[in-house]
Short mmCIF file of C-alpha atoms and ligand atoms in Angstrom, two decimals:
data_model
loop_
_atom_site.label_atom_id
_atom_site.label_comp_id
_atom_site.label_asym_id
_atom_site.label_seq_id
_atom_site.Cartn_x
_atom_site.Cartn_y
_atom_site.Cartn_z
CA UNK L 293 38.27 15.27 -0.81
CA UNK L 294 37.40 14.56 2.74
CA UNK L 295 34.77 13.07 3.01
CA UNK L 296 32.28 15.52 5.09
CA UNK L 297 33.50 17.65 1.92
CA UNK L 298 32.20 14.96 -0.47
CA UNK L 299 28.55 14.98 2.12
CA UNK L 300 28.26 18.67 1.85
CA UNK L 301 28.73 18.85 -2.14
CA UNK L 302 26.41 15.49 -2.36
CA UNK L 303 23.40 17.65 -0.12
CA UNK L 304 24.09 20.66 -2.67
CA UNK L 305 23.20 18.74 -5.65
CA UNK L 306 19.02 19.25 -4.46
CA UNK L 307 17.38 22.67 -5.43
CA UNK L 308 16.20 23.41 -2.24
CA UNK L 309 12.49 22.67 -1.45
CA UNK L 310 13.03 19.45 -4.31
CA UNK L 311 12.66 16.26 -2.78
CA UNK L 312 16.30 13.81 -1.95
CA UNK L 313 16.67 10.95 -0.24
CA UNK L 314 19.43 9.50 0.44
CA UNK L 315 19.38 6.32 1.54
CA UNK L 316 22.68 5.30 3.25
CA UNK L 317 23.02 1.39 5.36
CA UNK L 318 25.42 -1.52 5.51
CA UNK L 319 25.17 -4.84 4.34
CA UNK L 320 26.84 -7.51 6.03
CA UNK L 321 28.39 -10.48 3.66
CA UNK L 322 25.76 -13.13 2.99
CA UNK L 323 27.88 -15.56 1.03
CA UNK L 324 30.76 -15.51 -1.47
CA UNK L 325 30.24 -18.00 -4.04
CA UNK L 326 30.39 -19.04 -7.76
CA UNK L 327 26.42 -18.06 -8.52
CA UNK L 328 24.87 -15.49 -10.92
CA UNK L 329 21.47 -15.89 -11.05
CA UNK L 330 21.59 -12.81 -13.58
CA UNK L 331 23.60 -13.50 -15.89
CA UNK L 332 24.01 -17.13 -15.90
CA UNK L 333 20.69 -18.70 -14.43
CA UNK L 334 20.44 -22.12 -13.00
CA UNK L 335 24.35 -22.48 -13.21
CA UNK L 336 25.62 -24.01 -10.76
CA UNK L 337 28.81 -22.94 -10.95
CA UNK L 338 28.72 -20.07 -12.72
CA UNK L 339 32.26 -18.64 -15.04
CA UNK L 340 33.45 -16.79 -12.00
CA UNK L 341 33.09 -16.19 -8.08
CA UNK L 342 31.06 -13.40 -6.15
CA UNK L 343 30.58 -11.65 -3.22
CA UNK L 344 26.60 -11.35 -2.67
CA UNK L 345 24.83 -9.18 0.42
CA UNK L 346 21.14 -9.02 1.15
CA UNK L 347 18.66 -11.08 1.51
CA UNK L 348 18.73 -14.73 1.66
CA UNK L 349 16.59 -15.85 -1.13
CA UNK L 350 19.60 -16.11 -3.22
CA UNK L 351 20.17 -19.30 -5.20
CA UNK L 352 21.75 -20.18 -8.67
CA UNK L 353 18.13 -19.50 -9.93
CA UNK L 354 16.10 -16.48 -9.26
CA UNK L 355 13.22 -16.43 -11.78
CA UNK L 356 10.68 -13.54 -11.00
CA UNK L 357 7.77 -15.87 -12.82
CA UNK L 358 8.34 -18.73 -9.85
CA UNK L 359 9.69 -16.83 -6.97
CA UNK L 360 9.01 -13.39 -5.00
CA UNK L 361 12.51 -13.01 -3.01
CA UNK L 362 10.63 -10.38 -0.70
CA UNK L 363 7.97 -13.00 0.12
CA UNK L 364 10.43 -16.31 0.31
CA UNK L 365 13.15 -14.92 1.64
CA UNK L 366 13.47 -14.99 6.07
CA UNK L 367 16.17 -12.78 6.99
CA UNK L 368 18.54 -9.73 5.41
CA UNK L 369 22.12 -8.95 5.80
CA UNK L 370 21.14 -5.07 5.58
CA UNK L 371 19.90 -2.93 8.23
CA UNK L 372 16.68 -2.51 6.46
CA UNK L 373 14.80 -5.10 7.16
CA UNK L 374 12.26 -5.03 4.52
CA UNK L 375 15.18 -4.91 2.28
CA UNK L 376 15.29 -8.60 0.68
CA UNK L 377 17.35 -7.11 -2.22
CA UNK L 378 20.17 -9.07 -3.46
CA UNK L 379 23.30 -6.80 -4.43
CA UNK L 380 26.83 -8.32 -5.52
CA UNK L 381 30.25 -7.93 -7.09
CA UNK L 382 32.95 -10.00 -8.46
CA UNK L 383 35.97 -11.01 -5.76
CA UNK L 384 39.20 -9.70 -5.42
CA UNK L 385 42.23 -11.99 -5.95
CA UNK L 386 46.01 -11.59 -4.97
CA UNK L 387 48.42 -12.31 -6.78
CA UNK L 388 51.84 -13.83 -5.17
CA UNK L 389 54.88 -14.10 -7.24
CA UNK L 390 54.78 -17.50 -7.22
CA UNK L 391 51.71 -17.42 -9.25
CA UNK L 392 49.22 -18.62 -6.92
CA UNK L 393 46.40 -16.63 -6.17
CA UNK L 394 44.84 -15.97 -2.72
CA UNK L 395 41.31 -14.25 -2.19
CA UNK L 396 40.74 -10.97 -0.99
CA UNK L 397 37.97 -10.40 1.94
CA UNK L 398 35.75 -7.61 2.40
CA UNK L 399 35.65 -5.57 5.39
CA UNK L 400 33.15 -3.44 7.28
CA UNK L 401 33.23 0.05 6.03
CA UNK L 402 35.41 2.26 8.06
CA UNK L 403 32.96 5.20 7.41
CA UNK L 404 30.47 4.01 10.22
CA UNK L 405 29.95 0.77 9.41
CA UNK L 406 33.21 -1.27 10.60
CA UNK L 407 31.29 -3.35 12.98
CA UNK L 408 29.87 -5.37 9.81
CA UNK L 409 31.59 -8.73 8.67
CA UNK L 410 32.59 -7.53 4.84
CA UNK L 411 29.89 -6.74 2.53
CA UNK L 412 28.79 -3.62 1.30
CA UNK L 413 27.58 -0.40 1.86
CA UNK L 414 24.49 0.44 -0.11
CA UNK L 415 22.68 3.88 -1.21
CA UNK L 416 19.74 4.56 -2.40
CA UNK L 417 19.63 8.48 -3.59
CA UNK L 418 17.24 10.62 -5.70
CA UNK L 419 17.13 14.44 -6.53
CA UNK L 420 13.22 14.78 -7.20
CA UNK L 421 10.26 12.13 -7.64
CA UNK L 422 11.61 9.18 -8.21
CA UNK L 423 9.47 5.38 -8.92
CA UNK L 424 10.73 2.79 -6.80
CA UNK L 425 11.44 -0.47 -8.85
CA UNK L 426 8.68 -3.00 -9.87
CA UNK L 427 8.69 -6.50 -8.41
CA UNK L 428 11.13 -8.36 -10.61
CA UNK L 429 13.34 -5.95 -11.66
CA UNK L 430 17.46 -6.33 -12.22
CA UNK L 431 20.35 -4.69 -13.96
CA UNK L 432 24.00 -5.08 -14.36
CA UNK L 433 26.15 -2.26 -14.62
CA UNK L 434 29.75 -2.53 -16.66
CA UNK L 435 31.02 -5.41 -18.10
CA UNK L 436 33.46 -7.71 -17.13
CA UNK L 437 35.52 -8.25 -20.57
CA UNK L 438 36.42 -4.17 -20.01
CA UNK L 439 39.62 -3.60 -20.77
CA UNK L 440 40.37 -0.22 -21.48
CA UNK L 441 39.91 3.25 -19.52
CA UNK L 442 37.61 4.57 -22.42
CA UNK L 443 35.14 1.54 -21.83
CA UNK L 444 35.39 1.45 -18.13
CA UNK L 445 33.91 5.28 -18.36
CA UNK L 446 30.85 5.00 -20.47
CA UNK L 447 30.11 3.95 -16.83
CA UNK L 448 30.55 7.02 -14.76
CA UNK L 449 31.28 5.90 -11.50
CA UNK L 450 32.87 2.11 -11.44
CA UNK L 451 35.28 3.39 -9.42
CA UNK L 452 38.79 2.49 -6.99
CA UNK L 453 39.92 4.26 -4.35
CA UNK L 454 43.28 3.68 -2.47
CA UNK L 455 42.59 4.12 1.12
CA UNK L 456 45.08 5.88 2.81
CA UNK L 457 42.48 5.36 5.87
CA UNK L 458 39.25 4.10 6.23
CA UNK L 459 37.73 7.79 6.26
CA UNK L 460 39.62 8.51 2.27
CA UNK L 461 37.26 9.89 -0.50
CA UNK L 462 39.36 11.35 -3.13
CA UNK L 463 41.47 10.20 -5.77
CA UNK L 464 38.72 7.62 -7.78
CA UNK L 465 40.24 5.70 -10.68
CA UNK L 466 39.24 3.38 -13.04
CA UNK L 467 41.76 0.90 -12.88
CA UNK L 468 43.50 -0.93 -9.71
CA UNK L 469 45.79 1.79 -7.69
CA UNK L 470 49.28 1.24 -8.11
CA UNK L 471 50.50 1.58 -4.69
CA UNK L 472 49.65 -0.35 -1.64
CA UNK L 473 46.84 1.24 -0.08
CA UNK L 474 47.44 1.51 4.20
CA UNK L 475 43.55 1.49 4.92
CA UNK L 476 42.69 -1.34 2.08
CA UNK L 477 41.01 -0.71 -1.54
CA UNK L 478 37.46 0.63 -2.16
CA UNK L 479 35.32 -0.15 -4.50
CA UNK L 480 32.26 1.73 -5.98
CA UNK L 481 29.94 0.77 -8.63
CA UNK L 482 26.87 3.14 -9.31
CA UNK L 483 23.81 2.26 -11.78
CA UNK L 484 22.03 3.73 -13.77
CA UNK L 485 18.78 6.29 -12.76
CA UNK L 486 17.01 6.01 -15.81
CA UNK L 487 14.13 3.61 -17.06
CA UNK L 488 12.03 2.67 -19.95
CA UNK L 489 8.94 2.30 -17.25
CA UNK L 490 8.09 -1.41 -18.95
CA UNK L 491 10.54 -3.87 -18.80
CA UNK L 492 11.41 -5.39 -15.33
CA UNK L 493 15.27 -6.75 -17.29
CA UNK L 494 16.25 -6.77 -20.71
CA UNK L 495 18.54 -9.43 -22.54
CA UNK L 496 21.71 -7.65 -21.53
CA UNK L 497 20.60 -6.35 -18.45
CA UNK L 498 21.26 -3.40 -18.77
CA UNK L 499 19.71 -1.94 -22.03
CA UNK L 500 16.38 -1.29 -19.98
CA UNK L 501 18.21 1.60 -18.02
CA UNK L 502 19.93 4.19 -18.93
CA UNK L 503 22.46 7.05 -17.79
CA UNK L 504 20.44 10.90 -17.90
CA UNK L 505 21.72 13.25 -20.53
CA UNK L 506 22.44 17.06 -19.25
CA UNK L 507 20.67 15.60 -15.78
CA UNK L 508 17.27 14.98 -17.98
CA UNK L 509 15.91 11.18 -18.20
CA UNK L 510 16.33 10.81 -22.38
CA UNK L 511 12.71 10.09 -23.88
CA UNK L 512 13.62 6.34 -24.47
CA UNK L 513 14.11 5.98 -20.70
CA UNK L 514 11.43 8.37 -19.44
CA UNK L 515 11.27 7.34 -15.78
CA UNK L 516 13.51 8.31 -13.32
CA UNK L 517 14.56 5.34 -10.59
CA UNK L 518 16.31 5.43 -7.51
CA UNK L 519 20.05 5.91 -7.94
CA UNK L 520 21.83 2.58 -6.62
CA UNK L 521 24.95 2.78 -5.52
CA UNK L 522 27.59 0.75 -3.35
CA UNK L 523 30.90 0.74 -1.43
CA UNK L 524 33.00 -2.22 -1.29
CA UNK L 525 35.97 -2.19 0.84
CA UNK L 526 38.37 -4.94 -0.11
CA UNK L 527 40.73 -5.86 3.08
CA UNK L 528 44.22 -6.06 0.98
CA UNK L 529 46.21 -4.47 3.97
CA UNK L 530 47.37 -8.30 4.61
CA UNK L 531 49.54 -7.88 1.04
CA UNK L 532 50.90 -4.70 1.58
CA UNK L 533 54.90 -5.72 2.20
CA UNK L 534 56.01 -4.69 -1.57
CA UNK L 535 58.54 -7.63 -1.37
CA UNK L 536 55.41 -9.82 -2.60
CA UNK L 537 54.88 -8.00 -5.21
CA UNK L 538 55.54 -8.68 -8.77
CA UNK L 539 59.31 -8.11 -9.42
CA UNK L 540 58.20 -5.61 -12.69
CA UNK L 541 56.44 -3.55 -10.33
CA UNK L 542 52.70 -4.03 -11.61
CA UNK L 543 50.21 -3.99 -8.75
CA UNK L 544 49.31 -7.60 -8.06
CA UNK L 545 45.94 -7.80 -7.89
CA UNK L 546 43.11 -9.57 -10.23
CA UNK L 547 39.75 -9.82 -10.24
CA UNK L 548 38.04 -12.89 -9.90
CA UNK L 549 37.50 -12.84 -14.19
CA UNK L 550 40.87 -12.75 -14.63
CA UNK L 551 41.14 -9.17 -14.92
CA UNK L 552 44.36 -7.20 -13.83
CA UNK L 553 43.57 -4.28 -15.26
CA UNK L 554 40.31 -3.61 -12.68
CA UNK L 555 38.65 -2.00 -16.01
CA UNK L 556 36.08 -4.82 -15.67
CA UNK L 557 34.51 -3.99 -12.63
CA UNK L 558 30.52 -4.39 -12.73
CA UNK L 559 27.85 -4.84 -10.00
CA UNK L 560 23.95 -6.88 -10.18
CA UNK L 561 21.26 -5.86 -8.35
CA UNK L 562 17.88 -8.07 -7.95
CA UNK L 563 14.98 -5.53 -6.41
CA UNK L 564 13.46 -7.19 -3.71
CA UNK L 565 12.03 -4.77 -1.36
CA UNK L 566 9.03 -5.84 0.44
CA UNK L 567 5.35 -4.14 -0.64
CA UNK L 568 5.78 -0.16 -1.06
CA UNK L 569 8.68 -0.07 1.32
CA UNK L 570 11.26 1.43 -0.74
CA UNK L 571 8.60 4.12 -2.64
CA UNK L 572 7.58 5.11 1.12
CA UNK L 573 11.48 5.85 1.93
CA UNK L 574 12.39 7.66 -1.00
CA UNK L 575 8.76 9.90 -1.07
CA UNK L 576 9.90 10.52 2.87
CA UNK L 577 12.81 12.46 1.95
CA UNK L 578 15.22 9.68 4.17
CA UNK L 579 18.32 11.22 4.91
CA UNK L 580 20.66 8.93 6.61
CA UNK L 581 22.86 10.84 8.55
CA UNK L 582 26.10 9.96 7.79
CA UNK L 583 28.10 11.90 10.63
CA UNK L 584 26.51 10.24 13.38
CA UNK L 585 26.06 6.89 11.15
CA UNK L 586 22.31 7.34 11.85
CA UNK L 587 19.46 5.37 9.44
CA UNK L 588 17.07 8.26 10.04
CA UNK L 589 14.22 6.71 8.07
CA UNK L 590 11.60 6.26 10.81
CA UNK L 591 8.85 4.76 7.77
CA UNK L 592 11.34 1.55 7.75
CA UNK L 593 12.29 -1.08 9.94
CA UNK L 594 15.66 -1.94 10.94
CA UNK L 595 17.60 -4.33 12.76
CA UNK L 596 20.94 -3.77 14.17
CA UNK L 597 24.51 -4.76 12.41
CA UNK L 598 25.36 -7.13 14.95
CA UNK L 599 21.72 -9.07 13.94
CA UNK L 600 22.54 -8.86 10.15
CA UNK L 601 25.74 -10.28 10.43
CA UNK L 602 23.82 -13.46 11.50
CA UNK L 603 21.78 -13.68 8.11
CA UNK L 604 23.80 -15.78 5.62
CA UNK L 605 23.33 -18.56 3.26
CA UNK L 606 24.98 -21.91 2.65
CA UNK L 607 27.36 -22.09 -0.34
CA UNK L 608 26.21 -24.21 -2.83
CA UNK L 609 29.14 -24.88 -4.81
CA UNK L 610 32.22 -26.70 -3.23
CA UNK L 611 35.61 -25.72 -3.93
CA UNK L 612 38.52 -24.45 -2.23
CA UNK L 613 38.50 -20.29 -1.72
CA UNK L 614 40.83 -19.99 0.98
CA UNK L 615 44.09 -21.40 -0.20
CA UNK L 616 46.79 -20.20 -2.07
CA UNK L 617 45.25 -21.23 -5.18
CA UNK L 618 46.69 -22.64 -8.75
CA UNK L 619 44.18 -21.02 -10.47
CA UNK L 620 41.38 -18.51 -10.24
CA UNK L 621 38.02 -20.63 -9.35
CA UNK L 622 36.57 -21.12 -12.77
CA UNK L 623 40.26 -20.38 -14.49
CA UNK L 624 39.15 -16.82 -14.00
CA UNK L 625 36.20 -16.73 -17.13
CA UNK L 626 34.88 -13.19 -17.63
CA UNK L 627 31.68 -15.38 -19.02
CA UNK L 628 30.53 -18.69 -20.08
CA UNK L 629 33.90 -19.77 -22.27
CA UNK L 630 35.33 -16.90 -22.41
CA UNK L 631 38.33 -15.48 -20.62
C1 LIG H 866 18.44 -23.10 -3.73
O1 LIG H 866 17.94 -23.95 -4.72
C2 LIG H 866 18.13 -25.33 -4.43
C3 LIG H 866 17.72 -26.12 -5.67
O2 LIG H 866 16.49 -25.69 -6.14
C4 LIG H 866 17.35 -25.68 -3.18
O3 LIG H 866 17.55 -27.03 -2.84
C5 LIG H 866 17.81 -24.79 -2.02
O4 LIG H 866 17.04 -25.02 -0.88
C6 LIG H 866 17.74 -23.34 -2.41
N1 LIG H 866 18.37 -22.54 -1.37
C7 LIG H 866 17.79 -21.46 -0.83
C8 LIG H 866 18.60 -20.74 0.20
O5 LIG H 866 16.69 -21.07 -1.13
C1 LIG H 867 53.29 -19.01 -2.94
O1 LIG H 867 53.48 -17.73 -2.34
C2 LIG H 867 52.73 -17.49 -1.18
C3 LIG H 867 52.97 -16.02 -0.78
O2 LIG H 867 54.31 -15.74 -0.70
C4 LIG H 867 53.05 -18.49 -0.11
O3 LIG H 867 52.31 -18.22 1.07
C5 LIG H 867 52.73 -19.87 -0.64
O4 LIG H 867 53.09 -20.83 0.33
C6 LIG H 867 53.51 -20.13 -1.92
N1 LIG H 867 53.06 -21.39 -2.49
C7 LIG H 867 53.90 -22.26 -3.06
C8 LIG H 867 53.31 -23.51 -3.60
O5 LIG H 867 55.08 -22.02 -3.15
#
């Protein structure tokens, strides 16, 4: 589907006179490092590398008890500025015959927002009231020791697409396309818009949200959230000449959890939208317009893509990512000891 098609199907989805917002804006890389301040707290480094946008409170520990991102953090890599959120994904690896690996970078994405250094694309989108998140809240969505098409879709959109250009929005799979892909590879993960209205994270981070059933929140997750979703587009036009790729004819790329398959694919979000910011968008009705790549949410502050490709942090743990690399940093662990 083209993708005005895919914008004109997405605005049909609201009854009309219900309240949507869609929230659409870029987020320029911050850092790409090996921290998870989710899943593996205080670990410095953690079992394998990420790319991370937003706001540049991030650090190998993020506890909600000691530290409001929104309050310590100074600058964003998004174009809201009051958005001190901190979204990320796992890194895209090639592989080269010879067995070394080399990383994959992100790119701006071609649908508007090519003018950012890498990063992401985020959404925010509701159909209807929706309660912005609580101070303190996070989720993960899929899970990285995926290995099979029926796990990858009990999430339903951790999604590929092979770019045949920039502008390409058909043709989602769960798993790595098999043919080079002229305009790069995208990458969507989308979470979950359901809540239990108590707990800010839960000890998998993810059992404290939950998918609707027949578009109705179920009664264990009563309250519905802001739908948060994001584009990655992975830059792997540099390893499209099929001579380096694997003699059997696999596609050659891995993510950075030593997963060929690309059934792993997951995403983290930290919340860290300053005061009511994010409740005052969504109850606005935002529609980011995405034809003329307009923000078009007048109640929020924004800064220009040029300024948030300034905002960036310092990598905190050393090791070589641009190489053609022996191994995967970490040896490529899905989690702590495991592969
Ligand atoms: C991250 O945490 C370390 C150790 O607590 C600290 O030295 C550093 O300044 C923090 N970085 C940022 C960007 O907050
Ligand atoms: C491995 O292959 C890559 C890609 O062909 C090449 O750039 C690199 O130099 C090779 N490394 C070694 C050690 O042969």
């Amino acid at each position: 589907m083209h993708w005005r098609a895919l914008l004109a199907a997405a605005v049909a989805v609201a009854a009309p006179g219900t309240l949507a917002a869609q929230l659409r804006f870029s987020c320029s890389q911050l850092v790409v490092d090996r921290l998870d301040p989710l899943v593996n707290p205080g670990q410095t480094p953690s079992p394998h590398l990420h790319q991370i946008v937003g706001g540049n409170a991030f650090n190998a520990t993020m506890d909600p008890d000691q530290v409001d991102i929104s309050e310590a953090a100074t600058c964003t890599s998004c174009q809201f500025t009051e958005d001190f959120s901190n979204y990320w994904t796992a890194v895209l690896f090639f592989k080269a015959r010879n067995g070394t690996y080399k990383r994959v970078s992100t790119i701006g994405n071609g649908l508007g927002y090519s003018a950012s250094n890498g990063g992401q694309t985020v959404y925010y989108l509701s159909s209807g009231k929706v309660t912005a998140f609580k101070p303190g809240f996070r989720m993960v969505v899929g899970n990285p020791a995926y290995r099979s098409e029926a796990d990858a879709k009990k999430n339903p959109a951790l999604q590929f697409t092979c770019l045949a250009s920039p502008m390409t929005r058909s043709g989602y799979r769960y798993d790595f396309p098999t043919t080079t892909c002229a305009g790069g590879i995208m990458v969507t993960v989308r979470f979950p818009t359901c809540w239990d209205g108590k707990n800010a994270d839960s000890p998998d981070h993810q059992s404290h949200v939950a998918y609707p059933v027949n578009r109705n929140c179920p009664a264990s997750h009563p309250v519905r959230i802001p739908e948060v979703f994001y584009e990655t587009y992975w830059d792997t036009r540099p390893f499209n000449n099929k001579n380096l790729w694997p003699e059997d004819g696999s596609q050659p790329f891995v993510w950075s959890f030593g997963d060929r398959t690309g059934y792993g694919n997951h995403g983290d979000y930290i919340f860290g939208w300053k005061g009511d910011a994010l409740q005052r968008a969504m109850d606005a009705n935002c529609q980011s317009d995405l034809i003329q790549d307009r923000l078009n949410c007048p109640t929020l502050k924004s800064q220009s893509i040029a300024q948030a490709n300034k905002c960036a942090v310092q990598r905190r743990v050393r090791e070589d990512l641009d190489g053609w690399l022996k191994e995967l940093p970490g040896a490529g662990a899905a989690m702590g000891g495991m592969k």
